[in-house]
Amino acid sequence: MAEQSLSVFKTTSYQEKPNDHELSFGRTFTDHMFLMDYSEESGWHDARITPYQPLQVDPAAMVFHYGQSVFEGLKAYLSPEGEPLLFRPQKNLQRLNQSNERLCIPQIDEDFLLYALKQLIQIEKDWIPTSEGMSLYIRPTVISTQPFLGVAPSTNYTLMIILSPVGAYYKEGINPVKIAVENDYVRAVRGGTGEAKTGGNYAASLKAQEVAAQDGYAQVLWLDGVEKRYIEEVGSMNVFFKIGDEVVTPQLNGSILNGITRDSAMALLRHWGYHVTERVITIDELYTEYEKGNVLEAFGTGTAAAISPIGQLDWGHKEMVFNNGETGHLAKNLYDTLMGIQYGKIDDPFDWVINVNTAVSTKVS
Amino acid sequence: MAEQSLSVFKTTSYQEKPNDHELSFGRTFTDHMFLMDYSEESGWHDARITPYQPLQVDPAAMVFHYGQSVFEGLKAYLSPEGEPLLFRPQKNLQRLNQSNERLCIPQIDEDFLLYALKQLIQIEKDWIPTSEGMSLYIRPTVISTQPFLGVAPSTNYTLMIILSPVGAYYKEGINPVKIAVENDYVRAVRGGTGEAKTGGNYAASLKAQEVAAQDGYAQVLWLDGVEKRYIEEVGSMNVFFKIGDEVVTPQLNGSILNGITRDSAMALLRHWGYHVTERVITIDELYTEYEKGNVLEAFGTGTAAAISPIGQLDWGHKEMVFNNGETGHLAKNLYDTLMGIQYGKIDDPFDWVINVNTAVSTKVS
Ligand SMILES: Cc1ncc(COP(=O)(O)O)c(C=O)c1O
Ligand SMILES: Cc1ncc(COP(=O)(O)O)c(C=O)c1O
């Protein structure tokens, strides 16, 4: 792929940064963003870091009408030495391109994008919150911009990366949630877009979440769209169960997102000697094992929370309480270890962490 | 619902209108558009007709990330007397609100919206092409605009209506197409968003369409996402088959769009004395009946083409040719009658057509 240059236009009016304790998730954005455009003639071009500002988008832009868009989510963390760290960012950029493939969006040079991301993080380094458990959330997004109402892949795209300082997910320590098995709504189906990180999957999930919240649940557990039996994901997270000596997570089947925290959790668990299997698991099997007293722990995995223990799972009138509704051993260890690695506080046996300050200037052009 | 006022800001630089013969579909937009905003405090407010111009949208606006958006598609036609006509617009506004409901978007006052649409059409009346078979395509769209990265319904929305003069769908008379039965990809599934007109459904369809086009097909026939046996839709149209004495269209099941052309075609066919059934129909049944020589016609229905005859349908290696690959009797009659009614040229037995010039000022506020 052609070498690209990256232009930087700094803002002239810096915002005042919020106090760490005021931060929640995804509401505050930093002073700068990264943008890059695609056209059929020029490919991906005009890579630039600019002040954070509204986009000018034609009312007929395809993203508004036909939802052709993909995104990613990762975080920058500050090490004890004050160095900005990224956790497996190459995986996110790979997945971005896999999503692009499914959505008929042109591929992006992952090396260049990582280079641009590092530059952006360096410029916005002071926006990484310093308090315990806080981080800078990174959101790359590709939108289709051709002003055309035909149902066809767009000829033009814009990629943006915006940054949002986020508070600690658990304000009072890691905390189990109550989940409902979703029986009416479907998030994704085999042959659909569930494996891609694209807006439509999330739009489809809003209604179920709204109903569940009214009933007092934090999230829903999604079953497959075909038989409504196979466990897929929990909210916007992958899901794990400890059943006897086995740690089970649903196998990737085309409608489940290939989570990077999922992959990391499996690697750590295996490293620690656990027997981890990716396989189909039905809600019936889970309940049967639960009744036998074999389901010892359940938790979700995802970038936002890292690990989210499930205290209770309701399947219609059948209630399953795991580990007395308290955070289990595995969830706790995974959480502490992931956070330790991500913040550069403990040994990183798999070389998952990248220091943004090193090697950032190797590809200046 | 509260009475709303509608402000009108006229453009100062009118575009030159393209010649009718240059028009295709959805590439040219008129001088003005309608906009209206929603916030939790004010509900839907600030209804206005403004010059067509780019929207200023925050990079974090939820529509870019989570696809919370809905749209509609209808047309304005010019009668022989030069009066702008709309075809069953109330149905589109009803369906818009049904889509809103599924996507957790607040309901819109349909009467007010119809009033605003009529005003817009009156202002843009000269944009309705006068040549045979041409019309002004109308695209209402709601996008979620809150700058927030949490997965939840947006607190803010913008509704826009843009207008695009479109050429005749069939440049050389109504013409049958070749369709492939889609076996890999799925457009929608029970419990998903197939019944709503929302971007994600169309994003999900792009890949299948791309593959089919490479193989020389105009479109794909979608099967249900669960058993991959039940016939659902064809491209972005509903589908009909004449099997012996019966005219069959798949019944609305939650994953099929409730097409207004579908509804109109059923009404006309019944009016003419045909036996029309909405029922499940599998691809196996269709093929079996085809082999017996019973499948006499197949066609799609939708606003863009009105009626689109299917000349050939390939199901893997099984080829079905209907009516010798020529436009059938039903398709031709439906096409002529729908076009006749829509353009105000023939009797309108069901009072489907609204004259934009009448009653437009009843609700000025
Ligand atoms: C649907 C869905 N599943 C799973 C995940 C977890 O993926 P990751 O661990 O890469 O954050 C996410 C979010 O990131 C998601 O949106
Ligand atoms: C998926 C889909 N099915 C069917 C239709 C036909 O609906 P209508 O007849 O209301 O245009 C459309 C388009 O409008 C559509 O997008």
PDB file of C-alpha atoms in Angstrom, chain A residues 69-165:
ATOM      1  CA  SER A  69     -20.477   1.923   8.782  1.00  0.00           C
ATOM      2  CA  VAL A  70     -18.092   0.061  11.075  1.00  0.00           C
ATOM      3  CA  PHE A  71     -16.268   0.961  14.253  1.00  0.00           C
ATOM      4  CA  GLU A  72     -13.794  -0.189  16.871  1.00  0.00           C
ATOM      5  CA  GLY A  73     -13.253   0.383  20.565  1.00  0.00           C
ATOM      6  CA  LEU A  74      -9.982   0.247  22.507  1.00  0.00           C
ATOM      7  CA  LYS A  75      -8.257   2.200  25.248  1.00  0.00           C
ATOM      8  CA  ALA A  76      -5.068   4.036  26.101  1.00  0.00           C
ATOM      9  CA  TYR A  77      -3.846   3.576  29.686  1.00  0.00           C
ATOM     10  CA  LEU A  78      -1.219   5.509  31.645  1.00  0.00           C
ATOM     11  CA  SER A  79       1.611   3.493  33.179  1.00  0.00           C
ATOM     12  CA  PRO A  80       2.990   4.304  36.648  1.00  0.00           C
ATOM     13  CA  GLU A  81       5.868   6.049  34.839  1.00  0.00           C
ATOM     14  CA  GLY A  82       3.369   8.231  32.963  1.00  0.00           C
ATOM     15  CA  GLU A  83       3.814   6.438  29.625  1.00  0.00           C
ATOM     16  CA  PRO A  84       0.713   6.015  27.419  1.00  0.00           C
ATOM     17  CA  LEU A  85       0.069   2.337  26.693  1.00  0.00           C
ATOM     18  CA  LEU A  86      -2.148   0.558  24.165  1.00  0.00           C
ATOM     19  CA  PHE A  87      -3.455  -2.988  24.642  1.00  0.00           C
ATOM     20  CA  ARG A  88      -3.226  -5.190  21.515  1.00  0.00           C
ATOM     21  CA  PRO A  89      -4.235  -2.362  19.133  1.00  0.00           C
ATOM     22  CA  GLN A  90      -3.243  -4.430  16.070  1.00  0.00           C
ATOM     23  CA  LYS A  91      -6.108  -6.794  16.898  1.00  0.00           C
ATOM     24  CA  ASN A  92      -8.596  -3.929  16.764  1.00  0.00           C
ATOM     25  CA  LEU A  93      -7.276  -2.724  13.425  1.00  0.00           C
ATOM     26  CA  GLN A  94      -7.425  -6.265  12.030  1.00  0.00           C
ATOM     27  CA  ARG A  95     -10.996  -6.579  13.223  1.00  0.00           C
ATOM     28  CA  LEU A  96     -11.807  -3.194  11.697  1.00  0.00           C
ATOM     29  CA  ASN A  97     -10.727  -4.572   8.337  1.00  0.00           C
ATOM     30  CA  GLN A  98     -12.743  -7.753   8.884  1.00  0.00           C
ATOM     31  CA  SER A  99     -15.784  -5.596   9.574  1.00  0.00           C
ATOM     32  CA  ASN A 100     -14.952  -3.546   6.469  1.00  0.00           C
ATOM     33  CA  GLU A 101     -14.909  -6.717   4.392  1.00  0.00           C
ATOM     34  CA  ARG A 102     -18.407  -7.728   5.532  1.00  0.00           C
ATOM     35  CA  LEU A 103     -19.775  -4.227   4.961  1.00  0.00           C
ATOM     36  CA  CYS A 104     -18.169  -3.779   1.488  1.00  0.00           C
ATOM     37  CA  ILE A 105     -15.921  -0.969   2.778  1.00  0.00           C
ATOM     38  CA  PRO A 106     -12.388  -0.767   1.310  1.00  0.00           C
ATOM     39  CA  GLN A 107      -9.511  -2.145   3.367  1.00  0.00           C
ATOM     40  CA  ILE A 108      -7.312   0.216   5.370  1.00  0.00           C
ATOM     41  CA  ASP A 109      -3.527   0.046   5.824  1.00  0.00           C
ATOM     42  CA  GLU A 110      -3.300  -1.217   9.414  1.00  0.00           C
ATOM     43  CA  ASP A 111       0.322  -0.164   9.911  1.00  0.00           C
ATOM     44  CA  PHE A 112      -0.386   3.362   8.828  1.00  0.00           C
ATOM     45  CA  LEU A 113      -3.474   3.558  10.983  1.00  0.00           C
ATOM     46  CA  LEU A 114      -1.553   2.370  14.033  1.00  0.00           C
ATOM     47  CA  TYR A 115       1.096   4.974  13.304  1.00  0.00           C
ATOM     48  CA  ALA A 116      -1.575   7.696  13.022  1.00  0.00           C
ATOM     49  CA  LEU A 117      -3.253   6.516  16.217  1.00  0.00           C
ATOM     50  CA  LYS A 118       0.015   6.723  18.126  1.00  0.00           C
ATOM     51  CA  GLN A 119       0.565  10.259  16.852  1.00  0.00           C
ATOM     52  CA  LEU A 120      -2.919  11.246  17.947  1.00  0.00           C
ATOM     53  CA  ILE A 121      -2.416   9.722  21.405  1.00  0.00           C
ATOM     54  CA  GLN A 122       0.880  11.554  21.799  1.00  0.00           C
ATOM     55  CA  ILE A 123      -0.817  14.845  21.004  1.00  0.00           C
ATOM     56  CA  GLU A 124      -3.664  14.083  23.421  1.00  0.00           C
ATOM     57  CA  LYS A 125      -1.534  12.404  26.076  1.00  0.00           C
ATOM     58  CA  ASP A 126      -2.558  14.874  28.788  1.00  0.00           C
ATOM     59  CA  TRP A 127      -6.162  13.772  28.287  1.00  0.00           C
ATOM     60  CA  ILE A 128      -5.438  10.290  29.669  1.00  0.00           C
ATOM     61  CA  PRO A 129      -6.903  10.361  33.166  1.00  0.00           C
ATOM     62  CA  THR A 130      -4.456   9.532  35.917  1.00  0.00           C
ATOM     63  CA  SER A 131      -6.813   8.188  38.574  1.00  0.00           C
ATOM     64  CA  GLU A 132      -7.106   4.481  39.361  1.00  0.00           C
ATOM     65  CA  GLY A 133      -9.014   2.499  36.728  1.00  0.00           C
ATOM     66  CA  MET A 134      -9.478   5.403  34.341  1.00  0.00           C
ATOM     67  CA  SER A 135      -8.386   5.501  30.723  1.00  0.00           C
ATOM     68  CA  LEU A 136      -8.761   7.189  27.361  1.00  0.00           C
ATOM     69  CA  TYR A 137     -11.324   5.415  25.211  1.00  0.00           C
ATOM     70  CA  ILE A 138     -10.429   5.303  21.501  1.00  0.00           C
ATOM     71  CA  ARG A 139     -13.176   5.091  18.893  1.00  0.00           C
ATOM     72  CA  PRO A 140     -12.183   4.563  15.240  1.00  0.00           C
ATOM     73  CA  THR A 141     -15.258   4.747  12.965  1.00  0.00           C
ATOM     74  CA  VAL A 142     -15.743   4.508   9.203  1.00  0.00           C
ATOM     75  CA  ILE A 143     -18.810   6.143   7.673  1.00  0.00           C
ATOM     76  CA  SER A 144     -20.055   6.070   4.070  1.00  0.00           C
ATOM     77  CA  THR A 145     -20.398   9.569   2.679  1.00  0.00           C
ATOM     78  CA  GLN A 146     -21.465   9.333  -0.956  1.00  0.00           C
ATOM     79  CA  PRO A 147     -24.658  11.363  -1.482  1.00  0.00           C
ATOM     80  CA  PHE A 148     -26.630   8.643  -3.253  1.00  0.00           C
ATOM     81  CA  LEU A 149     -29.911   6.910  -2.432  1.00  0.00           C
ATOM     82  CA  GLY A 150     -29.295   3.703  -4.384  1.00  0.00           C
ATOM     83  CA  VAL A 151     -28.746   0.601  -2.236  1.00  0.00           C
ATOM     84  CA  ALA A 152     -25.113  -0.158  -3.141  1.00  0.00           C
ATOM     85  CA  PRO A 153     -21.700   0.192  -1.511  1.00  0.00           C
ATOM     86  CA  SER A 154     -20.686   3.842  -1.214  1.00  0.00           C
ATOM     87  CA  THR A 155     -17.883   5.207  -3.390  1.00  0.00           C
ATOM     88  CA  ASN A 156     -16.711   7.558  -0.607  1.00  0.00           C
ATOM     89  CA  TYR A 157     -15.876   7.108   3.058  1.00  0.00           C
ATOM     90  CA  THR A 158     -14.461   9.003   6.006  1.00  0.00           C
ATOM     91  CA  LEU A 159     -12.532   7.320   8.778  1.00  0.00           C
ATOM     92  CA  MET A 160     -12.369   9.182  12.059  1.00  0.00           C
ATOM     93  CA  ILE A 161     -10.717   8.438  15.367  1.00  0.00           C
ATOM     94  CA  ILE A 162     -12.123  10.291  18.343  1.00  0.00           C
ATOM     95  CA  LEU A 163     -10.947  10.016  21.946  1.00  0.00           C
ATOM     96  CA  SER A 164     -12.932  10.147  25.149  1.00  0.00           C
ATOM     97  CA  PRO A 165     -11.486  10.126  28.686  1.00  0.00           C
TER      98      PRO A 165
END
